[in-house]
Coordinates of C-alpha atoms and ligand atoms in Angstrom, one line a residue:
Chain A
M12 CA 42.8 -34.3 -45.6
T13 CA 45.2 -31.6 -44.4
L14 CA 47.5 -29.6 -46.7
A15 CA 50.4 -31.7 -45.6
E16 CA 48.6 -35.0 -46.1
K17 CA 47.6 -33.9 -49.6
I18 CA 51.2 -33.2 -50.6
L19 CA 52.4 -36.5 -49.2
A20 CA 49.6 -38.5 -50.9
A21 CA 50.4 -36.9 -54.2
H22 CA 54.1 -37.9 -53.8
C23 CA 53.4 -41.6 -53.0
G24 CA 50.8 -42.2 -55.6
K25 CA 47.9 -42.6 -53.3
D26 CA 44.5 -40.8 -53.2
R27 CA 44.6 -40.6 -49.4
V28 CA 47.0 -41.0 -46.6
S29 CA 46.4 -40.9 -42.9
P30 CA 48.6 -40.2 -39.9
G31 CA 50.6 -43.2 -38.7
E32 CA 50.8 -44.8 -42.2
F33 CA 54.3 -45.6 -43.6
I34 CA 54.8 -44.4 -47.1
N35 CA 57.6 -44.1 -49.7
V36 CA 57.7 -40.5 -50.8
K37 CA 59.1 -39.1 -54.0
T38 CA 61.4 -36.1 -53.4
D39 CA 61.5 -32.9 -55.4
L40 CA 64.7 -31.5 -53.8
V41 CA 67.4 -33.1 -51.6
L42 CA 69.7 -30.9 -49.6
S43 CA 72.9 -31.3 -47.6
N44 CA 75.6 -29.0 -46.3
D45 CA 79.3 -29.0 -45.5
I46 CA 78.9 -30.9 -42.2
T47 CA 76.2 -33.4 -43.2
A48 CA 77.2 -34.1 -46.8
P49 CA 80.5 -35.9 -45.9
I50 CA 78.6 -38.6 -44.1
A51 CA 75.9 -38.7 -46.7
I52 CA 78.5 -39.1 -49.5
K53 CA 80.1 -42.0 -47.5
E54 CA 76.8 -43.7 -47.2
F55 CA 75.9 -43.0 -50.8
N56 CA 79.1 -44.6 -51.9
K57 CA 78.3 -47.7 -49.9
L58 CA 75.2 -48.1 -52.0
G59 CA 77.5 -48.6 -55.0
L60 CA 75.0 -47.2 -57.5
G61 CA 77.5 -44.7 -58.9
K62 CA 75.1 -42.0 -59.8
V63 CA 72.5 -39.7 -58.2
F64 CA 68.8 -40.0 -59.3
D65 CA 68.6 -36.5 -60.7
P66 CA 71.5 -33.9 -60.4
Q67 CA 69.0 -31.0 -60.8
K68 CA 67.1 -32.1 -57.7
I69 CA 70.0 -32.3 -55.4
V70 CA 71.7 -29.3 -53.8
M71 CA 74.7 -28.8 -51.6
V72 CA 75.5 -25.6 -49.8
P73 CA 78.8 -24.8 -48.0
D74 CA 77.5 -22.6 -45.2
H75 CA 78.1 -24.0 -41.7
F76 CA 81.9 -23.7 -41.4
C77 CA 82.4 -21.9 -44.7
P78 CA 84.4 -19.9 -45.8
N79 CA 86.5 -22.6 -44.3
K80 CA 87.2 -21.9 -40.7
D81 CA 90.0 -24.5 -40.2
I82 CA 91.8 -27.3 -41.9
Q83 CA 89.3 -30.0 -41.0
S84 CA 86.4 -27.9 -42.2
A85 CA 88.4 -27.2 -45.4
Q86 CA 88.8 -31.0 -45.9
Q87 CA 85.0 -31.6 -45.5
A88 CA 84.1 -28.7 -47.8
K89 CA 86.5 -30.1 -50.4
L90 CA 85.0 -33.5 -50.2
M91 CA 81.5 -32.0 -50.8
R92 CA 82.7 -29.7 -53.6
E93 CA 84.3 -32.5 -55.5
F94 CA 81.3 -34.7 -55.2
A95 CA 79.0 -31.9 -56.4
R96 CA 81.2 -31.3 -59.4
E97 CA 81.5 -34.9 -60.3
H98 CA 77.8 -35.5 -60.2
K99 CA 76.9 -32.1 -61.6
I100 CA 74.5 -31.3 -58.8
I101 CA 73.4 -27.8 -57.8
Y102 CA 76.1 -26.2 -55.7
F103 CA 76.8 -22.6 -54.5
E104 CA 80.4 -21.7 -54.1
V105 CA 81.6 -19.2 -51.5
G106 CA 80.9 -15.8 -53.2
E107 CA 77.5 -16.8 -54.4
M108 CA 76.3 -18.8 -51.4
G109 CA 74.5 -18.0 -48.2
I110 CA 72.8 -20.0 -45.5
E111 CA 71.0 -22.9 -47.2
H112 CA 67.6 -22.1 -45.9
V113 CA 67.9 -18.5 -47.0
I114 CA 69.1 -19.2 -50.5
L115 CA 67.0 -22.1 -51.6
P116 CA 63.8 -20.1 -51.6
E117 CA 65.6 -17.0 -52.8
K118 CA 66.8 -18.9 -55.9
G119 CA 63.4 -20.3 -56.6
L120 CA 64.4 -23.9 -56.0
V121 CA 61.3 -24.6 -53.9
V122 CA 57.7 -24.3 -55.0
P123 CA 54.4 -25.0 -53.3
G124 CA 53.4 -28.7 -53.2
D125 CA 57.1 -29.9 -53.3
V126 CA 58.5 -32.5 -51.0
V127 CA 61.9 -31.3 -49.8
V128 CA 64.2 -33.4 -47.6
G129 CA 67.5 -32.0 -46.2
A130 CA 70.2 -33.2 -44.0
D131 CA 69.6 -30.3 -41.8
S132 CA 66.9 -29.9 -39.2
H133 CA 65.9 -26.5 -40.3
T134 CA 64.9 -27.8 -43.7
D135 CA 61.4 -27.2 -42.4
T136 CA 61.8 -23.5 -43.3
Y137 CA 60.3 -24.1 -46.8
G138 CA 56.9 -24.9 -45.3
A139 CA 56.4 -21.2 -45.6
L140 CA 56.1 -21.8 -49.3
A141 CA 53.5 -24.5 -48.8
A142 CA 56.0 -27.3 -49.4
F143 CA 56.3 -30.3 -47.2
A144 CA 59.9 -29.8 -46.1
T145 CA 61.6 -31.8 -43.3
G146 CA 65.0 -32.5 -41.9
M147 CA 66.6 -35.9 -41.7
G148 CA 70.0 -37.5 -41.2
S149 CA 72.8 -38.0 -43.6
T150 CA 72.0 -41.7 -44.3
D151 CA 68.4 -40.8 -45.2
I152 CA 69.7 -38.1 -47.5
A153 CA 72.1 -40.6 -49.1
I154 CA 69.2 -42.8 -50.0
A155 CA 67.2 -39.9 -51.3
M156 CA 70.1 -38.7 -53.4
A157 CA 70.4 -42.2 -54.9
T158 CA 66.8 -43.1 -55.4
G159 CA 64.7 -39.9 -55.3
E160 CA 62.6 -41.5 -52.7
I161 CA 62.5 -41.8 -48.9
W162 CA 60.3 -43.5 -46.3
M163 CA 58.1 -41.4 -44.0
K164 CA 55.5 -42.0 -41.5
V165 CA 52.5 -39.7 -42.2
P166 CA 52.5 -37.2 -39.3
P167 CA 49.4 -35.9 -37.6
T168 CA 48.7 -32.1 -38.1
I169 CA 48.2 -29.6 -35.4
K170 CA 46.5 -26.4 -36.5
F171 CA 47.5 -23.1 -35.0
V172 CA 45.2 -20.1 -35.5
F173 CA 46.5 -16.6 -34.8
H174 CA 43.8 -14.0 -34.6
G175 CA 44.0 -10.2 -34.3
K176 CA 46.5 -7.4 -35.0
P177 CA 49.9 -7.7 -33.4
G178 CA 51.8 -4.9 -31.8
K179 CA 54.4 -2.8 -33.7
W180 CA 57.5 -4.8 -32.8
V181 CA 55.9 -8.3 -32.9
G182 CA 56.7 -10.6 -35.8
G183 CA 57.1 -14.2 -36.8
K184 CA 59.9 -14.8 -34.3
D185 CA 57.7 -13.8 -31.4
F186 CA 54.7 -15.9 -32.6
I187 CA 56.8 -19.0 -32.9
L188 CA 58.7 -18.4 -29.6
Y189 CA 55.4 -17.8 -27.9
T190 CA 54.0 -21.0 -29.4
I191 CA 57.0 -23.1 -28.3
G192 CA 56.9 -21.5 -24.9
R193 CA 53.3 -22.7 -24.6
I194 CA 53.5 -26.2 -26.0
G195 CA 57.2 -27.0 -25.1
V196 CA 60.1 -28.3 -27.1
D197 CA 58.3 -31.6 -27.7
G198 CA 54.8 -30.1 -28.0
A199 CA 54.6 -30.9 -31.7
L200 CA 56.7 -34.0 -31.6
Y201 CA 56.4 -35.9 -34.9
S202 CA 53.6 -33.6 -36.0
V203 CA 53.0 -31.0 -38.7
M204 CA 52.4 -27.5 -37.4
E205 CA 49.9 -25.7 -39.8
F206 CA 49.9 -21.9 -39.3
T207 CA 46.6 -20.1 -40.1
G208 CA 44.5 -17.1 -39.1
D209 CA 44.4 -13.4 -40.1
A210 CA 47.6 -12.6 -38.2
M211 CA 49.4 -15.2 -40.4
E212 CA 47.9 -13.8 -43.6
A213 CA 49.3 -10.4 -42.6
L214 CA 52.8 -11.7 -42.1
S215 CA 55.5 -11.1 -44.8
M216 CA 57.1 -14.1 -46.4
D217 CA 60.3 -13.4 -44.5
N218 CA 58.4 -13.6 -41.3
R219 CA 56.7 -16.8 -42.4
F220 CA 60.1 -18.4 -43.1
T221 CA 61.1 -17.6 -39.5
M222 CA 58.1 -19.4 -38.2
S223 CA 58.4 -22.5 -40.3
N224 CA 62.1 -22.5 -39.5
M225 CA 61.5 -23.1 -35.8
A226 CA 58.8 -25.7 -36.0
I227 CA 61.6 -28.2 -35.3
E228 CA 62.2 -26.4 -32.0
A229 CA 58.8 -27.8 -30.9
G230 CA 59.8 -31.2 -32.2
G231 CA 57.7 -30.7 -35.4
K232 CA 58.3 -32.5 -38.6
A233 CA 57.1 -29.6 -40.7
G234 CA 55.7 -26.1 -40.2
I235 CA 53.5 -25.2 -43.1
F236 CA 51.5 -22.3 -44.5
A237 CA 48.9 -22.4 -47.3
V238 CA 49.6 -20.5 -50.6
D239 CA 48.2 -17.0 -50.8
A240 CA 48.8 -13.8 -52.8
K241 CA 52.1 -13.1 -50.8
T242 CA 53.4 -16.6 -51.7
K243 CA 52.6 -16.0 -55.3
A244 CA 54.2 -12.6 -55.4
Y245 CA 57.3 -14.1 -53.8
L246 CA 57.6 -16.9 -56.4
K247 CA 57.1 -14.5 -59.3
G248 CA 60.3 -14.0 -61.2
R249 CA 62.1 -16.6 -59.1
T250 CA 60.8 -19.7 -60.8
S251 CA 59.0 -20.8 -63.9
R252 CA 58.1 -24.2 -62.5
K253 CA 54.4 -24.9 -62.4
Y254 CA 53.0 -25.7 -58.9
I255 CA 49.8 -27.1 -57.3
E256 CA 48.1 -25.2 -54.6
Y257 CA 47.0 -27.7 -52.0
R258 CA 44.7 -26.5 -49.2
S259 CA 43.4 -28.3 -46.1
D260 CA 39.8 -29.5 -46.5
P261 CA 37.3 -27.7 -44.3
D262 CA 36.6 -31.1 -42.6
A263 CA 40.3 -32.1 -42.4
A264 CA 41.1 -34.1 -39.3
Y265 CA 43.6 -32.3 -37.0
A266 CA 45.3 -33.8 -33.9
S267 CA 44.3 -30.6 -32.2
I268 CA 43.5 -26.9 -33.0
I269 CA 45.2 -24.3 -30.9
E270 CA 44.1 -20.6 -31.0
Y271 CA 46.1 -17.6 -29.9
D272 CA 45.2 -13.9 -29.7
A273 CA 48.1 -12.2 -31.6
S274 CA 47.2 -8.8 -30.2
Q275 CA 48.1 -10.0 -26.7
I276 CA 51.6 -11.4 -27.7
E277 CA 54.6 -9.2 -26.7
P278 CA 58.1 -9.6 -28.2
Q279 CA 59.4 -12.8 -26.7
V280 CA 62.8 -13.7 -25.3
A281 CA 63.8 -17.3 -24.8
F282 CA 66.1 -17.7 -21.8
P283 CA 68.8 -20.3 -21.5
H284 CA 68.9 -23.2 -22.3
L285 CA 65.8 -24.1 -24.2
P286 CA 63.7 -22.2 -26.9
S287 CA 60.6 -23.0 -24.8
N288 CA 62.0 -21.0 -21.8
T289 CA 60.2 -17.8 -23.0
K290 CA 59.3 -14.6 -21.3
P291 CA 57.6 -11.5 -22.7
I292 CA 60.0 -8.6 -23.0
S293 CA 58.2 -6.7 -20.2
Q294 CA 59.2 -9.4 -17.7
V295 CA 62.9 -9.9 -18.7
G296 CA 64.4 -7.7 -16.0
N297 CA 67.9 -6.2 -16.1
I298 CA 70.2 -8.6 -17.9
A299 CA 73.5 -7.2 -19.0
I300 CA 74.9 -8.7 -22.2
D301 CA 78.3 -9.1 -23.9
Q302 CA 77.3 -9.8 -27.5
V303 CA 74.5 -9.5 -30.0
V304 CA 74.1 -11.7 -33.1
I305 CA 71.7 -10.7 -35.9
G306 CA 71.5 -13.3 -38.7
S307 CA 71.0 -17.0 -39.3
C308 CA 68.4 -19.0 -41.3
T309 CA 65.9 -17.8 -38.7
N310 CA 66.4 -14.1 -39.0
G311 CA 69.0 -13.3 -41.6
R312 CA 66.6 -12.2 -44.4
L313 CA 66.1 -8.7 -45.7
D314 CA 63.1 -8.0 -43.5
D315 CA 65.1 -8.9 -40.5
I316 CA 68.2 -6.8 -41.5
R317 CA 65.9 -3.8 -42.3
L318 CA 64.2 -4.1 -38.9
A319 CA 67.4 -4.2 -37.0
A320 CA 68.8 -1.3 -39.0
R321 CA 65.7 0.8 -38.4
V322 CA 66.1 0.3 -34.6
I323 CA 69.9 0.9 -34.5
K324 CA 70.0 3.8 -37.0
G325 CA 71.7 6.9 -35.7
K326 CA 72.6 5.1 -32.4
K327 CA 75.8 3.5 -31.2
V328 CA 76.4 -0.1 -30.1
N329 CA 77.0 0.0 -26.4
A330 CA 80.6 0.3 -25.3
G331 CA 82.1 -3.1 -24.3
L332 CA 79.6 -5.0 -26.3
R333 CA 80.1 -6.7 -29.7
C334 CA 77.3 -6.6 -32.2
I335 CA 77.7 -8.9 -35.2
V336 CA 75.4 -8.7 -38.2
I337 CA 75.4 -11.6 -40.7
P338 CA 73.2 -11.3 -43.8
G339 CA 71.8 -14.7 -44.7
S340 CA 72.8 -14.6 -48.4
Q341 CA 74.9 -12.6 -50.9
K342 CA 71.6 -11.2 -52.2
V343 CA 70.4 -10.1 -48.8
Y344 CA 73.9 -8.6 -48.3
L345 CA 73.8 -6.7 -51.6
D346 CA 70.2 -5.5 -51.1
A347 CA 71.1 -4.3 -47.6
L348 CA 74.1 -2.5 -49.1
K349 CA 72.0 -0.8 -51.7
E350 CA 69.5 0.3 -49.1
G351 CA 72.2 1.8 -47.0
L352 CA 71.6 -0.6 -44.2
I353 CA 75.2 -1.9 -44.0
E354 CA 76.4 1.7 -43.6
I355 CA 73.9 2.2 -40.7
F356 CA 75.4 -0.9 -38.9
I357 CA 79.0 0.0 -39.5
K358 CA 78.4 3.6 -38.4
A359 CA 76.7 2.3 -35.2
G360 CA 79.8 0.2 -34.5
A361 CA 78.5 -3.2 -35.5
A362 CA 80.6 -5.8 -37.4
V363 CA 79.2 -7.1 -40.6
S364 CA 80.2 -10.5 -41.9
T365 CA 80.0 -12.4 -45.2
P366 CA 77.0 -14.9 -45.1
T367 CA 77.7 -18.0 -43.0
C368 CA 76.1 -20.0 -40.1
G369 CA 79.1 -19.0 -38.1
P370 CA 78.3 -18.4 -34.5
C371 CA 74.8 -19.8 -34.7
L372 CA 76.2 -23.3 -34.0
G373 CA 79.3 -22.2 -32.3
G374 CA 81.4 -22.5 -35.4
Y375 CA 83.3 -19.3 -35.6
M376 CA 82.8 -15.5 -36.1
G377 CA 81.5 -14.8 -32.6
I378 CA 82.2 -17.6 -30.1
L379 CA 81.3 -16.9 -26.5
A380 CA 83.7 -17.1 -23.5
A381 CA 82.8 -18.5 -20.1
G382 CA 80.2 -16.4 -18.4
E383 CA 79.3 -14.3 -21.4
K384 CA 75.7 -13.6 -22.4
C385 CA 74.4 -13.1 -25.9
V386 CA 71.2 -11.9 -27.4
S387 CA 70.8 -13.7 -30.7
T388 CA 68.2 -13.9 -33.5
T389 CA 69.1 -17.6 -34.1
N390 CA 66.9 -20.5 -33.1
R391 CA 68.7 -22.5 -30.4
N392 CA 70.0 -21.6 -27.0
F393 CA 71.2 -25.0 -25.9
V394 CA 74.1 -25.4 -23.5
G395 CA 77.3 -24.6 -25.3
R396 CA 75.6 -23.9 -28.6
M397 CA 77.5 -20.7 -29.2
G398 CA 80.7 -21.4 -27.4
H399 CA 81.7 -22.1 -23.8
V400 CA 79.3 -24.3 -21.7
K401 CA 79.1 -21.6 -19.2
S402 CA 77.9 -19.0 -21.8
E403 CA 74.2 -18.0 -22.2
I404 CA 72.1 -17.4 -25.3
Y405 CA 68.9 -15.4 -25.2
L406 CA 66.8 -15.8 -28.4
A407 CA 64.8 -12.8 -29.7
N408 CA 63.6 -11.0 -32.8
P409 CA 65.9 -8.6 -34.7
A410 CA 64.3 -5.4 -33.2
V411 CA 64.9 -6.6 -29.7
A412 CA 68.5 -7.7 -30.6
A413 CA 69.2 -4.3 -32.1
A414 CA 67.8 -2.4 -29.1
S415 CA 69.7 -4.7 -26.7
A416 CA 72.9 -3.9 -28.7
V417 CA 72.4 -0.2 -28.1
L418 CA 71.4 -0.4 -24.4
G419 CA 73.8 -3.1 -23.4
R420 CA 71.1 -5.2 -21.7
I421 CA 68.1 -7.2 -23.0
A422 CA 65.6 -4.5 -24.0
G423 CA 62.7 -3.9 -26.3
P424 CA 62.9 -1.3 -29.1
E425 CA 60.3 1.0 -27.6
E426 CA 62.8 1.8 -24.8
L427 CA 64.9 3.6 -27.5
A428 CA 62.2 5.9 -28.6
Chain B
M98 CA 70.6 -60.0 -29.5
S99 CA 71.3 -59.4 -25.9
L100 CA 73.0 -56.2 -24.7
K101 CA 74.5 -55.7 -21.3
G102 CA 76.1 -52.8 -19.5
K103 CA 76.2 -50.1 -16.9
V104 CA 73.8 -47.2 -17.1
H105 CA 74.5 -43.5 -17.7
K106 CA 71.4 -41.6 -16.7
Y107 CA 70.3 -38.2 -18.1
G108 CA 67.2 -36.0 -17.8
T109 CA 64.7 -34.5 -20.3
N110 CA 65.4 -32.9 -23.7
I111 CA 69.0 -34.1 -24.1
D112 CA 69.8 -32.2 -27.3
T113 CA 72.2 -33.1 -30.1
D114 CA 74.6 -30.3 -29.0
A115 CA 74.9 -32.0 -25.7
I116 CA 75.5 -35.4 -27.3
I117 CA 78.2 -34.0 -29.6
P118 CA 78.9 -30.2 -29.6
A119 CA 78.8 -28.5 -33.0
R120 CA 82.4 -27.4 -32.6
Y121 CA 83.4 -31.0 -33.4
L122 CA 81.4 -31.3 -36.5
N123 CA 84.5 -30.6 -38.6
M124 CA 85.0 -34.4 -38.1
H125 CA 82.8 -37.2 -39.0
E126 CA 84.4 -40.5 -37.9
A127 CA 82.7 -42.3 -35.0
A128 CA 85.9 -42.8 -33.1
E129 CA 86.9 -39.1 -33.3
L130 CA 83.5 -37.9 -32.3
A131 CA 83.4 -40.4 -29.4
E132 CA 86.2 -38.5 -27.7
H133 CA 83.9 -35.6 -27.1
C134 CA 80.5 -37.3 -26.6
M135 CA 78.4 -35.7 -23.9
E136 CA 81.3 -33.5 -22.7
D137 CA 79.3 -30.3 -22.2
I138 CA 76.8 -31.9 -19.8
D139 CA 78.9 -34.7 -18.4
E140 CA 82.6 -34.2 -18.4
E141 CA 83.2 -37.7 -16.9
F142 CA 81.2 -39.6 -19.5
V143 CA 84.1 -40.2 -21.8
K144 CA 86.3 -41.5 -19.0
R145 CA 83.6 -43.6 -17.4
V146 CA 81.9 -45.2 -20.4
Q147 CA 82.7 -48.9 -21.4
A148 CA 81.7 -51.0 -24.3
G149 CA 78.2 -52.2 -24.0
D150 CA 77.0 -49.5 -21.6
I151 CA 73.5 -48.1 -21.9
V152 CA 72.2 -44.6 -21.8
V153 CA 68.8 -44.0 -20.0
A154 CA 67.0 -40.7 -20.3
D155 CA 63.7 -39.0 -19.8
T156 CA 61.5 -37.5 -22.7
N157 CA 62.6 -36.1 -26.1
F158 CA 66.1 -37.5 -26.2
G159 CA 68.1 -36.3 -29.2
C160 CA 66.2 -33.1 -29.9
G161 CA 67.7 -30.4 -32.0
S162 CA 69.8 -30.8 -35.0
S163 CA 69.8 -33.5 -37.7
R164 CA 73.4 -34.4 -37.2
E165 CA 74.0 -38.1 -37.6
H166 CA 77.2 -37.4 -35.7
A167 CA 75.0 -37.8 -32.5
P168 CA 74.2 -41.5 -32.8
L169 CA 77.7 -42.0 -34.3
A170 CA 79.3 -40.5 -31.2
L171 CA 77.3 -42.6 -28.9
K172 CA 78.0 -45.8 -30.9
G173 CA 81.7 -44.8 -31.1
S174 CA 81.7 -44.5 -27.3
G175 CA 80.6 -48.1 -27.0
I176 CA 77.0 -47.3 -26.0
S177 CA 74.9 -50.4 -27.0
C178 CA 71.5 -48.9 -26.8
V179 CA 69.5 -45.9 -25.5
I180 CA 66.4 -46.3 -23.3
A181 CA 64.1 -43.2 -23.0
K182 CA 60.5 -42.2 -22.4
S183 CA 60.5 -40.6 -25.9
F184 CA 62.9 -39.7 -28.7
A185 CA 63.1 -36.7 -31.0
R186 CA 62.0 -37.6 -34.5
I187 CA 65.2 -37.1 -36.6
F188 CA 67.4 -38.7 -33.9
F189 CA 65.1 -41.7 -34.0
R190 CA 65.6 -42.1 -37.8
N191 CA 69.3 -41.5 -37.5
A192 CA 69.8 -44.1 -34.8
I193 CA 67.8 -46.8 -36.8
N194 CA 69.8 -45.9 -39.9
T195 CA 73.2 -46.1 -38.2
G196 CA 72.4 -49.2 -36.2
L197 CA 72.0 -47.8 -32.6
P198 CA 69.1 -49.5 -31.0
L199 CA 66.6 -47.3 -29.2
L200 CA 64.0 -48.5 -26.7
E201 CA 61.0 -46.4 -25.7
C202 CA 59.8 -47.3 -22.2
E203 CA 58.5 -44.9 -19.5
E204 CA 58.6 -47.4 -16.7
A205 CA 62.2 -48.4 -17.4
A206 CA 63.3 -44.7 -17.5
D207 CA 61.7 -44.1 -14.2
N208 CA 63.0 -47.2 -12.5
I209 CA 66.6 -47.4 -13.6
E210 CA 69.4 -45.4 -11.9
A211 CA 72.8 -44.3 -12.9
G212 CA 75.3 -47.2 -12.4
D213 CA 72.6 -50.0 -12.5
A214 CA 73.6 -53.1 -14.4
V215 CA 71.0 -53.5 -17.2
E216 CA 70.4 -56.2 -19.8
V217 CA 68.3 -55.7 -22.9
D218 CA 66.9 -58.4 -25.2
L219 CA 66.2 -56.5 -28.4
A220 CA 64.0 -59.0 -30.1
G221 CA 61.4 -59.0 -27.4
G222 CA 62.0 -55.5 -26.2
R223 CA 62.7 -56.8 -22.7
I224 CA 64.7 -54.7 -20.3
I225 CA 66.1 -56.3 -17.1
N226 CA 67.5 -54.2 -14.3
H227 CA 69.9 -56.7 -12.6
S228 CA 70.5 -54.1 -9.8
S229 CA 66.9 -54.0 -8.7
G230 CA 65.6 -57.2 -10.2
K231 CA 62.8 -55.4 -12.1
T232 CA 62.0 -56.1 -15.7
F233 CA 60.2 -53.9 -18.2
T234 CA 58.9 -54.2 -21.8
A235 CA 59.6 -51.5 -24.4
K236 CA 57.2 -50.4 -27.0
P237 CA 57.6 -52.7 -30.1
Y238 CA 58.9 -51.1 -33.3
P239 CA 56.5 -50.9 -36.2
E240 CA 56.9 -53.8 -38.6
F241 CA 58.3 -51.6 -41.3
M242 CA 61.1 -50.4 -39.1
M243 CA 61.8 -53.9 -37.8
Q244 CA 62.5 -54.9 -41.4
I245 CA 65.1 -52.1 -41.8
I246 CA 66.8 -53.0 -38.6
A247 CA 66.8 -56.7 -39.4
E248 CA 68.4 -56.0 -42.8
G249 CA 71.1 -54.0 -41.1
G250 CA 70.0 -50.4 -41.6
L251 CA 68.6 -48.3 -44.4
V252 CA 71.6 -48.6 -46.8
E253 CA 71.5 -52.4 -46.7
H254 CA 67.7 -52.3 -47.0
T255 CA 67.9 -50.1 -50.0
K256 CA 70.6 -52.2 -51.6
K257 CA 68.4 -55.2 -51.2
K258 CA 65.4 -53.5 -52.7
A259 CA 67.5 -52.2 -55.7
S260 CA 68.9 -55.6 -56.5
G261 CA 65.4 -57.1 -56.1
A262 CA 64.0 -54.6 -58.7
R263 CA 66.7 -55.5 -61.2
Ligands
SF4_173 S1 72.0 -20.7 -39.4 FE1 72.2 -22.0 -37.6 S2 70.3 -23.1 -37.5 FE2 70.5 -22.2 -39.6 S3 71.4 -23.8 -40.8 FE3 73.0 -22.6 -40.0 S4 73.7 -23.5 -38.1 FE4 71.7 -24.4 -38.7

């Protein structure tokens, strides 16, 4: 069996599961946020059970439109907050919150071998911790909150092997964009993407989170890494929960095995309006931009903020361009502050915001006008995602985003040297 | 159950931001969401759509976010079912859970045009294009899902299970 199949088997009381099988899975953590929780709560109430299955395994995070951006958002956030208090579930208030997929691992709420379901498509992020984590809708989450179980169809696994030593400015974002560029936005539809190879072993945890985060952008159900020394080091001090290290068998059955040479992959830029519309940075051409966003559950962790700061240090944000930096959590913000990174951004002329999803989904804090172009470290560049339908989003890694902010056009960091 | 209506046709990878833009996610009632359904890719949809109408699309319909607001917005608009070559995974679950029938059928997606009058017999998965006279058969649902649909969605299914266990 594959790593993912082993986790699922262990959570449905079977020795073996195989792709295509319908199973009822026990959940270790059930997540929702300020835009998906209201519907989940409504459906939960329809069940008429009155209580959640285990308050310590349910978490709600106000991050999408919080701190509240308008009256309607405030109403939704209030609905969620009151439910969380009433049922005594895990809840992070503004001031201690961050983007859900940044803070859940950070707070040690996910360990290897867990099954995590969330009413947010980027719940797949926790695959980086060798958990089976996947996004669902609000009704599914209502059922999981009530019963601690949810149905799933066992997905096939596609194995990705990355060999070789990548270039200086190439990281998790580039590997995943490259992969999506190759296989397409439905290239891993209904499947688990398992990331392996020496280039993956060399990746930091923050870079692994970035990759797992975007498995959904290839249609994937999960994006998973096996446990190694880096995983263990990350978990140390964050959790005292015991965990099982599952590993794919040498003879595990994969739907396919895809190999890439990491040393040949350049920083990638995904052009509008699909994450699969990628080009290597050397082939981008001259594209003037109006805004840069550095943040989100894809690239709002400390590694990302450090990388962007390293590129922008001592330089100035291009005149006539807005650069917005949004640390993914209060901890990332504080760490960045202590390291002097926030000062670097502010001196360069960038705006730094409190943690929120904000512009990533066109909420607030950096909405685009008609005709504007933005380089963003987020994960989706769909039509209208960040504002006006006639605006454009180019997805890139934090180093490319920072270099673009300085040069006023899409550019790689080596151009600044 | 037989569904009947005019067709609204779209291409590949129709994402959830296209079905209901995120800027409207500060609401969650189907009727409110329906006022903005599809507006970023098809401004006329909201004015054109009538109860019973059918959406036909190419591959990977509903890709992107997990927002249940997407099937809710379609349902609120009066859309009776969606026919596509394939559906994104989370959208598929959400549609089943919220009671929006989906039919997977390559042939139908290729042979139905915008404005065609189409009828769908859900039980048999039969799709009839009255404008061209052609008929198609959609991929049947797995038995497990048929049960959820027959029981009126996941909430009802779970309620039934819970009362059975008592
Ligand atoms: S940062 Fe963007 S992609 Fe991530 S959870 Fe928030 S809105 Fe979704």
